[in-house]
Amino acid sequence: MKKYDFDQIIKRKNSVKWDGMDLRYAAHPEEILPLWIADMDFRAAEPIIEALQQRVDEGIFGYEYRPESYFQSVTSWFEKRHHWKVQEDWLLHSPGVVTSLSVIIKEFTNPGDKIVIQTPVYFPFFKIIRQNDRTLVPNPLAIRDGRYVMDFENLEKIIDQDVKMLILCSPHNPVSRVWEKDELLRLGEICFKNGIRVLSDEIHADIVFKNHTHIPFASLGKEFLENTITLISPTKTFNLAGLHTSCVIAPNGEDREKFSRAMDVLDLKSGNCFGQAATEAAFRYGEEWLEQLLVYLEDNAGYTLDFIDRRIPRVKAYKPEGTYLLWMDFRQLGLDRKELRDVLLNKAKVALHYGEWFGTEGEGFVRLNFACPKQILIRALEGIEKAVSQL
Ligand SMILES: Cc1ncc(COP(=O)(O)O)c(C=O)c1O
């Protein structure tokens, strides 16, 4: 067995995470630790790197088709990891999950139609609904017993005949819930009896911690299979976001045709040769790396929760059930947006995602990405502790 070293600190080049966003506005950008955008500071699994190296060694980068083995690698992964038998002909390629969501919204709904999202949630959902001229209808998550849950009562209240679609984020970014079977069943029951199609963004499906299980929404029954389009990708699981490759799972033949035609019009059906090679290697040979990654991430999560609990008690953190994202409530500090940014960026010297980006419910919250070597995580937490203690 190969032992992967997630403690290794690697200097990244042209990285959005290390060189982008707030870092440019910081007084001393070189001092800032970036724990924001959702990629990891870990070297990818060796079999993926080898597959890419082999592809480079060929030296010809012409047009490629996706071989049978590519589709098999995806379906076998789903069967093994998620106990869902996906048929190869349900799969379609897309350069990214957000691209797919946007194309599906445009193709499957009409301007003015209502689309529900459960806020706080991954902020590009807002953009693609609004920029496609659809009406965004938030169904804010509720907090019960210190845990985020879906608010089914409110969902039933806000549904009318104009609501045509719901985007499910499963597991949920940024609150890091791994939805349970009864929650998903209830959601499906409400959506399907009201003729609402579900787009299930399951990009975080593989990063799930002990005592939690990711359940593919579409796997829950015939009605779920027929009325759900699932978006998945190896890019979060295996840290390959820069390769821009993903899959759409559309078991319903008419949906598949419609999506396929729309992608054809945009000429987005062919992928890049590296994305293809990496996907197949990841799903075929990446499990050993993933298992070790999950142990490391869960340890980072535990360390962070304990640190915050003991040393920054005025901040409340929500225990992640999956993903590598920690949702933290800074409201007790009584800071406005500008003050909180200043404290984090210029005093704590960390770049995090600000909660309001994820919806109004996120005001006063921040999202921390703990997928980094522990040494960096500790420095970031100590920075936050020091900055908060001086308030
Ligand atoms: C829930 C969710 N969906 C989609 C994406 C991005 O997917 P892609 O890069 O394939 O568009 C992210 C990235 O953080 C995410 O968290």
Short mmCIF file of C-alpha atoms and ligand atoms in Angstrom, two decimals:
data_model
loop_
_atom_site.label_atom_id
_atom_site.label_comp_id
_atom_site.label_asym_id
_atom_site.label_seq_id
_atom_site.Cartn_x
_atom_site.Cartn_y
_atom_site.Cartn_z
CA MET A 1 0.00 0.00 0.00
CA LYS A 2 1.29 3.45 -0.87
CA LYS A 3 1.23 5.93 2.00
CA TYR A 4 0.30 9.40 0.85
CA ASP A 5 1.77 12.43 2.59
CA PHE A 6 -0.92 15.06 3.04
CA ASP A 7 1.36 17.09 5.32
CA GLN A 8 3.57 18.04 2.39
CA ILE A 9 3.45 21.78 1.63
CA ILE A 10 3.50 22.40 -2.11
CA LYS A 11 4.03 25.79 -3.69
CA ARG A 12 1.24 26.20 -6.23
CA LYS A 13 1.57 28.19 -9.43
CA ASN A 14 -1.13 30.44 -10.97
CA SER A 15 -3.52 29.23 -8.30
CA VAL A 16 -6.77 31.14 -7.83
CA LYS A 17 -6.77 30.06 -4.20
CA TRP A 18 -3.27 31.32 -3.43
CA ASP A 19 -3.13 34.35 -5.71
CA GLY A 20 -6.72 35.47 -6.29
CA MET A 21 -9.63 37.26 -4.65
CA ASP A 22 -9.10 39.12 -1.42
CA LEU A 23 -5.44 38.37 -1.38
CA ARG A 24 -4.98 41.16 -3.89
CA TYR A 25 -6.67 43.63 -1.58
CA ALA A 26 -4.80 42.64 1.55
CA ALA A 27 -2.16 44.99 2.90
CA HIS A 28 0.35 42.12 2.90
CA PRO A 29 -0.91 39.45 0.48
CA GLU A 30 2.17 37.31 0.98
CA GLU A 31 1.23 36.82 4.66
CA ILE A 32 -2.33 35.61 4.01
CA LEU A 33 -3.25 31.95 4.32
CA PRO A 34 -5.98 31.12 1.80
CA LEU A 35 -8.60 28.70 3.11
CA TRP A 36 -11.37 29.78 0.81
CA ILE A 37 -12.10 28.42 -2.71
CA ALA A 38 -12.98 24.71 -2.75
CA ASP A 39 -9.88 22.95 -3.95
CA MET A 40 -7.29 21.14 -1.86
CA ASP A 41 -3.62 21.85 -1.29
CA PHE A 42 -2.80 18.16 -1.72
CA ARG A 43 -0.95 16.42 -4.52
CA ALA A 44 -3.28 14.19 -6.53
CA ALA A 45 -3.29 10.39 -6.34
CA GLU A 46 -0.27 8.78 -7.97
CA PRO A 47 -2.28 6.69 -10.49
CA ILE A 48 -3.88 9.89 -11.78
CA ILE A 49 -0.54 11.64 -12.15
CA GLU A 50 0.85 8.56 -13.92
CA ALA A 51 -2.09 8.43 -16.33
CA LEU A 52 -1.59 12.10 -17.15
CA GLN A 53 2.13 11.59 -17.60
CA GLN A 54 1.47 8.73 -19.99
CA ARG A 55 -0.90 10.94 -21.91
CA VAL A 56 1.79 13.62 -22.13
CA ASP A 57 4.38 11.07 -23.21
CA GLU A 58 2.27 10.19 -26.24
CA GLY A 59 2.98 13.70 -27.40
CA ILE A 60 -0.09 14.02 -29.62
CA PHE A 61 -3.07 15.89 -28.25
CA GLY A 62 -5.63 15.55 -31.00
CA TYR A 63 -9.40 15.03 -30.78
CA GLU A 64 -10.40 12.08 -28.63
CA TYR A 65 -13.51 10.04 -28.05
CA ARG A 66 -14.42 8.56 -24.69
CA PRO A 67 -13.76 4.82 -24.75
CA GLU A 68 -16.00 2.17 -23.22
CA SER A 69 -13.51 1.85 -20.35
CA TYR A 70 -14.16 5.50 -19.40
CA PHE A 71 -17.88 4.86 -18.92
CA GLN A 72 -17.22 1.61 -17.09
CA SER A 73 -14.91 3.37 -14.64
CA VAL A 74 -17.70 5.79 -13.69
CA THR A 75 -20.43 3.17 -13.34
CA SER A 76 -18.21 0.78 -11.35
CA TRP A 77 -17.29 3.59 -8.96
CA PHE A 78 -20.93 4.40 -8.35
CA GLU A 79 -21.85 0.82 -7.78
CA LYS A 80 -18.98 0.24 -5.39
CA ARG A 81 -18.98 3.51 -3.46
CA HIS A 82 -22.66 4.46 -3.60
CA HIS A 83 -24.48 1.19 -4.28
CA TRP A 84 -26.18 2.69 -7.30
CA LYS A 85 -26.25 0.82 -10.61
CA VAL A 86 -25.84 3.60 -13.15
CA GLN A 87 -26.20 2.45 -16.74
CA GLU A 88 -23.45 3.54 -19.09
CA ASP A 89 -25.90 5.09 -21.54
CA TRP A 90 -27.25 7.41 -18.83
CA LEU A 91 -23.92 9.25 -18.75
CA LEU A 92 -23.10 12.42 -20.60
CA HIS A 93 -19.98 14.51 -20.45
CA SER A 94 -19.84 18.17 -19.47
CA PRO A 95 -16.87 20.45 -18.77
CA GLY A 96 -18.30 21.31 -15.37
CA VAL A 97 -21.18 20.92 -12.96
CA VAL A 98 -22.07 24.62 -13.07
CA THR A 99 -22.06 24.53 -16.88
CA SER A 100 -24.48 21.59 -16.80
CA LEU A 101 -26.77 23.26 -14.28
CA SER A 102 -26.92 26.42 -16.35
CA VAL A 103 -27.60 24.55 -19.61
CA ILE A 104 -30.31 22.45 -17.96
CA ILE A 105 -32.01 25.50 -16.46
CA LYS A 106 -32.10 27.15 -19.88
CA GLU A 107 -33.26 24.06 -21.69
CA PHE A 108 -35.78 22.64 -19.23
CA THR A 109 -37.47 25.82 -17.91
CA ASN A 110 -38.80 29.06 -19.39
CA PRO A 111 -37.94 32.67 -18.54
CA GLY A 112 -39.79 33.67 -15.38
CA ASP A 113 -40.19 30.09 -14.11
CA LYS A 114 -39.36 29.66 -10.45
CA ILE A 115 -36.43 27.59 -9.24
CA VAL A 116 -35.96 26.69 -5.57
CA ILE A 117 -32.60 26.55 -3.80
CA GLN A 118 -32.03 25.83 -0.13
CA THR A 119 -29.96 28.65 1.30
CA PRO A 120 -27.27 29.21 2.48
CA VAL A 121 -25.93 27.42 -0.57
CA TYR A 122 -23.12 27.38 -3.14
CA PHE A 123 -23.34 30.88 -4.63
CA PRO A 124 -23.08 30.11 -8.39
CA PHE A 125 -26.62 28.67 -8.06
CA PHE A 126 -27.86 32.26 -7.58
CA LYS A 127 -25.97 33.49 -10.61
CA ILE A 128 -27.09 30.84 -13.07
CA ILE A 129 -30.75 31.16 -12.08
CA ARG A 130 -30.76 34.96 -12.28
CA GLN A 131 -28.61 35.27 -15.38
CA ASN A 132 -30.88 32.83 -17.19
CA ASP A 133 -33.82 35.15 -16.29
CA ARG A 134 -35.50 32.61 -14.04
CA THR A 135 -36.98 33.53 -10.67
CA LEU A 136 -34.98 32.42 -7.67
CA VAL A 137 -37.06 31.14 -4.76
CA PRO A 138 -35.07 30.50 -1.59
CA ASN A 139 -36.19 27.87 0.85
CA PRO A 140 -33.81 28.65 3.72
CA LEU A 141 -32.52 25.72 5.70
CA ALA A 142 -33.64 25.67 9.32
CA ILE A 143 -31.42 24.99 12.34
CA ARG A 144 -32.83 22.34 14.67
CA ASP A 145 -30.89 21.06 17.67
CA GLY A 146 -27.76 22.76 16.38
CA ARG A 147 -27.99 21.10 12.98
CA TYR A 148 -29.10 22.40 9.61
CA VAL A 149 -32.20 20.68 8.21
CA MET A 150 -34.48 21.22 5.24
CA ASP A 151 -37.60 23.22 5.99
CA PHE A 152 -40.31 21.10 4.38
CA GLU A 153 -43.20 23.10 5.85
CA ASN A 154 -41.91 26.28 4.24
CA LEU A 155 -41.17 24.44 0.99
CA GLU A 156 -44.80 23.36 0.73
CA LYS A 157 -45.89 26.94 1.42
CA ILE A 158 -43.74 28.56 -1.26
CA ILE A 159 -44.53 26.07 -4.02
CA ASP A 160 -46.99 27.26 -6.66
CA GLN A 161 -47.55 26.27 -10.28
CA ASP A 162 -44.64 28.45 -11.45
CA VAL A 163 -42.07 26.44 -9.50
CA LYS A 164 -40.56 24.05 -12.04
CA MET A 165 -37.24 23.04 -10.60
CA LEU A 166 -35.29 22.57 -7.37
CA ILE A 167 -31.51 22.41 -7.12
CA LEU A 168 -30.44 20.02 -4.40
CA CYS A 169 -26.91 20.31 -3.07
CA SER A 170 -26.03 16.89 -1.68
CA PRO A 171 -23.86 16.85 0.40
CA HIS A 172 -24.59 20.49 1.09
CA ASN A 173 -22.05 23.25 0.52
CA PRO A 174 -21.48 25.26 2.78
CA VAL A 175 -23.20 23.72 5.85
CA SER A 176 -21.69 20.29 5.11
CA ARG A 177 -24.75 18.20 5.86
CA VAL A 178 -24.91 14.73 4.35
CA TRP A 179 -28.65 14.36 3.79
CA GLU A 180 -30.31 11.28 5.25
CA LYS A 181 -32.69 8.94 3.52
CA ASP A 182 -35.87 10.17 5.18
CA GLU A 183 -34.98 13.79 4.35
CA LEU A 184 -34.37 12.96 0.70
CA LEU A 185 -37.53 10.88 0.47
CA ARG A 186 -39.63 13.69 1.90
CA LEU A 187 -38.04 16.20 -0.46
CA GLY A 188 -38.74 13.95 -3.45
CA GLU A 189 -42.31 13.36 -2.38
CA ILE A 190 -42.99 17.12 -2.19
CA CYS A 191 -41.22 17.91 -5.46
CA PHE A 192 -42.66 15.13 -7.57
CA LYS A 193 -46.27 15.56 -6.47
CA ASN A 194 -45.91 19.19 -7.59
CA GLY A 195 -44.29 18.37 -10.94
CA ILE A 196 -40.93 19.82 -9.89
CA ARG A 197 -37.81 18.43 -11.54
CA VAL A 198 -34.78 18.00 -9.26
CA LEU A 199 -31.22 18.80 -10.28
CA SER A 200 -29.06 16.97 -7.79
CA ASP A 201 -25.57 18.44 -7.50
CA GLU A 202 -23.63 15.58 -5.94
CA ILE A 203 -20.12 16.82 -6.63
CA HIS A 204 -19.21 16.32 -2.94
CA ALA A 205 -20.64 12.75 -2.85
CA ASP A 206 -17.36 10.99 -2.11
CA ILE A 207 -16.20 13.16 0.75
CA VAL A 208 -18.33 11.85 3.57
CA PHE A 209 -17.20 11.14 7.13
CA LYS A 210 -17.73 8.25 9.54
CA ASN A 211 -21.32 7.43 10.48
CA HIS A 212 -22.68 9.23 7.42
CA THR A 213 -23.60 7.82 4.04
CA HIS A 214 -24.17 9.66 0.84
CA ILE A 215 -27.35 8.49 -0.87
CA PRO A 216 -27.72 9.40 -4.55
CA PHE A 217 -31.08 11.14 -4.77
CA ALA A 218 -32.04 9.47 -8.04
CA SER A 219 -31.40 6.02 -6.55
CA LEU A 220 -34.37 6.29 -4.18
CA GLY A 221 -37.05 4.92 -6.50
CA LYS A 222 -38.57 4.97 -9.97
CA GLU A 223 -40.05 8.44 -9.67
CA PHE A 224 -36.72 9.78 -8.42
CA LEU A 225 -34.89 8.16 -11.32
CA GLU A 226 -37.24 9.60 -13.91
CA ASN A 227 -37.40 13.14 -12.53
CA THR A 228 -33.84 13.79 -11.41
CA ILE A 229 -30.76 14.83 -13.30
CA THR A 230 -27.62 14.17 -11.26
CA LEU A 231 -24.38 16.08 -11.65
CA ILE A 232 -21.17 14.42 -10.54
CA SER A 233 -17.47 14.84 -11.09
CA PRO A 234 -14.14 13.44 -9.95
CA THR A 235 -12.81 16.98 -9.60
CA LYS A 236 -13.74 17.63 -5.94
CA THR A 237 -13.00 14.12 -4.73
CA PHE A 238 -9.61 13.89 -6.41
CA ASN A 239 -8.61 17.56 -6.54
CA LEU A 240 -8.74 17.95 -10.31
CA ALA A 241 -10.81 21.14 -10.68
CA GLY A 242 -8.39 22.65 -13.19
CA LEU A 243 -9.09 19.79 -15.61
CA HIS A 244 -12.71 20.89 -16.09
CA THR A 245 -14.43 17.59 -16.55
CA SER A 246 -17.67 16.20 -15.15
CA CYS A 247 -20.56 13.83 -15.84
CA VAL A 248 -24.29 14.24 -16.06
CA ILE A 249 -26.42 11.25 -15.11
CA ALA A 250 -29.76 11.43 -16.89
CA PRO A 251 -31.69 8.14 -16.65
CA ASN A 252 -34.72 9.64 -18.37
CA GLY A 253 -34.19 9.20 -22.12
CA GLU A 254 -36.06 12.37 -23.12
CA ASP A 255 -34.05 14.46 -20.66
CA ARG A 256 -30.87 12.93 -21.96
CA GLU A 257 -31.74 13.77 -25.57
CA LYS A 258 -32.65 17.31 -24.67
CA PHE A 259 -29.47 17.91 -22.69
CA SER A 260 -27.33 16.27 -25.33
CA ARG A 261 -28.81 18.48 -28.06
CA ALA A 262 -28.26 21.60 -25.98
CA MET A 263 -24.62 20.69 -25.40
CA ASP A 264 -24.23 19.98 -29.09
CA VAL A 265 -25.52 23.44 -29.99
CA LEU A 266 -22.90 24.93 -27.69
CA ASP A 267 -20.28 22.52 -29.05
CA LEU A 268 -19.51 21.38 -25.51
CA LYS A 269 -19.76 17.64 -26.01
CA SER A 270 -16.12 16.83 -26.54
CA GLY A 271 -13.91 16.93 -23.50
CA ASN A 272 -10.21 17.50 -23.11
CA CYS A 273 -7.92 14.51 -23.31
CA PHE A 274 -6.43 15.12 -19.86
CA GLY A 275 -9.81 15.33 -18.16
CA GLN A 276 -10.77 12.02 -19.68
CA ALA A 277 -7.54 10.25 -18.72
CA ALA A 278 -7.69 11.62 -15.18
CA THR A 279 -11.36 10.66 -14.69
CA GLU A 280 -10.77 7.08 -15.68
CA ALA A 281 -7.62 6.74 -13.58
CA ALA A 282 -9.31 8.36 -10.58
CA PHE A 283 -12.39 6.14 -10.60
CA ARG A 284 -10.40 3.03 -11.43
CA TYR A 285 -7.38 3.39 -9.16
CA GLY A 286 -7.98 6.35 -6.84
CA GLU A 287 -9.73 4.62 -3.96
CA GLU A 288 -6.63 4.02 -1.84
CA TRP A 289 -5.75 7.72 -2.00
CA LEU A 290 -9.33 8.71 -1.21
CA GLU A 291 -9.51 6.47 1.85
CA GLN A 292 -6.34 8.08 3.23
CA LEU A 293 -7.59 11.54 2.31
CA LEU A 294 -10.82 10.97 4.23
CA VAL A 295 -8.88 10.04 7.37
CA TYR A 296 -6.74 13.18 7.03
CA LEU A 297 -9.72 15.45 6.37
CA GLU A 298 -11.73 14.05 9.25
CA ASP A 299 -8.77 14.60 11.52
CA ASN A 300 -8.44 18.20 10.30
CA ALA A 301 -12.16 18.71 10.90
CA GLY A 302 -11.92 17.29 14.42
CA TYR A 303 -8.84 19.37 15.20
CA THR A 304 -10.55 22.54 13.99
CA LEU A 305 -13.76 21.92 15.92
CA ASP A 306 -11.83 21.23 19.09
CA PHE A 307 -9.62 24.31 18.59
CA ILE A 308 -12.61 26.58 18.07
CA ASP A 309 -14.49 25.10 20.99
CA ARG A 310 -11.60 25.56 23.43
CA ARG A 311 -9.81 28.62 22.11
CA ILE A 312 -12.31 30.70 20.13
CA PRO A 313 -15.56 29.96 22.01
CA ARG A 314 -17.27 33.11 20.75
CA VAL A 315 -17.30 31.53 17.30
CA LYS A 316 -19.64 28.62 16.65
CA ALA A 317 -18.68 25.97 14.11
CA TYR A 318 -21.06 23.40 12.61
CA LYS A 319 -19.67 19.86 12.60
CA PRO A 320 -19.15 18.80 8.99
CA GLU A 321 -20.68 15.44 8.07
CA GLY A 322 -18.91 15.52 4.71
CA THR A 323 -17.07 17.90 2.30
CA TYR A 324 -13.97 19.77 3.45
CA LEU A 325 -15.85 22.93 4.31
CA LEU A 326 -16.51 24.28 7.77
CA TRP A 327 -19.39 26.70 8.32
CA MET A 328 -18.68 29.11 11.15
CA ASP A 329 -20.92 31.65 12.88
CA PHE A 330 -19.13 34.87 13.88
CA ARG A 331 -22.28 36.81 14.79
CA GLN A 332 -21.54 36.87 18.53
CA LEU A 333 -18.65 39.23 17.80
CA GLY A 334 -21.14 41.90 16.70
CA LEU A 335 -19.11 42.99 13.68
CA ASP A 336 -20.56 44.35 10.47
CA ARG A 337 -19.47 42.96 7.09
CA LYS A 338 -16.61 45.36 6.61
CA GLU A 339 -15.27 44.90 10.15
CA LEU A 340 -15.42 41.12 9.90
CA ARG A 341 -13.50 41.16 6.62
CA ASP A 342 -10.90 43.44 8.12
CA VAL A 343 -10.47 41.21 11.17
CA LEU A 344 -10.09 38.07 9.06
CA LEU A 345 -7.94 39.42 6.31
CA ASN A 346 -5.77 42.02 7.97
CA LYS A 347 -5.60 40.82 11.58
CA ALA A 348 -6.06 37.03 11.40
CA LYS A 349 -4.40 37.01 7.96
CA VAL A 350 -6.68 34.39 6.49
CA ALA A 351 -8.79 34.49 3.33
CA LEU A 352 -12.12 32.73 3.85
CA HIS A 353 -15.43 32.75 2.01
CA TYR A 354 -17.85 35.29 3.45
CA GLY A 355 -21.21 33.86 4.46
CA GLU A 356 -23.41 36.44 2.74
CA TRP A 357 -22.22 35.11 -0.63
CA PHE A 358 -24.27 32.00 0.12
CA GLY A 359 -27.50 33.93 0.74
CA THR A 360 -28.76 36.45 3.27
CA GLU A 361 -28.91 33.72 5.94
CA GLY A 362 -25.11 33.58 5.75
CA GLU A 363 -24.63 37.14 7.01
CA GLY A 364 -22.08 37.03 9.85
CA PHE A 365 -20.90 33.52 8.91
CA VAL A 366 -17.77 32.40 7.07
CA ARG A 367 -16.77 29.19 5.31
CA LEU A 368 -13.36 27.70 5.98
CA ASN A 369 -11.76 25.11 3.68
CA PHE A 370 -9.78 22.67 5.83
CA ALA A 371 -8.32 20.64 2.94
CA CYS A 372 -4.76 21.76 3.54
CA PRO A 373 -1.70 20.45 5.39
CA LYS A 374 -2.33 20.58 9.14
CA GLN A 375 0.55 23.00 9.66
CA ILE A 376 -1.23 25.60 7.52
CA LEU A 377 -4.56 24.93 9.20
CA ILE A 378 -3.03 25.42 12.66
CA ARG A 379 -1.41 28.71 11.63
CA ALA A 380 -4.71 29.94 10.24
CA LEU A 381 -6.63 28.99 13.38
CA GLU A 382 -4.02 30.63 15.60
CA GLY A 383 -4.35 33.77 13.48
CA ILE A 384 -8.12 33.80 13.95
CA GLU A 385 -7.74 33.13 17.69
CA LYS A 386 -5.33 36.04 18.10
CA ALA A 387 -7.45 38.45 16.06
CA VAL A 388 -10.65 37.55 17.92
CA SER A 389 -8.97 37.79 21.32
CA GLN A 390 -7.99 41.40 20.56
CA LEU A 391 -11.58 42.52 19.92
C1 LIG B 1 -21.80 22.24 -4.78
C2 LIG B 1 -20.82 22.55 -5.87
N1 LIG B 1 -21.19 22.39 -7.15
C3 LIG B 1 -20.35 22.64 -8.17
C4 LIG B 1 -19.06 23.08 -7.92
C5 LIG B 1 -18.15 23.42 -9.07
O1 LIG B 1 -18.20 22.44 -10.05
P1 LIG B 1 -17.52 22.68 -11.46
O2 LIG B 1 -16.16 23.22 -11.23
O3 LIG B 1 -17.54 21.32 -12.07
O4 LIG B 1 -18.41 23.64 -12.19
C6 LIG B 1 -18.63 23.26 -6.61
C7 LIG B 1 -17.28 23.75 -6.32
O5 LIG B 1 -16.95 24.11 -5.23
C8 LIG B 1 -19.53 22.98 -5.55
O6 LIG B 1 -19.19 23.12 -4.28
#
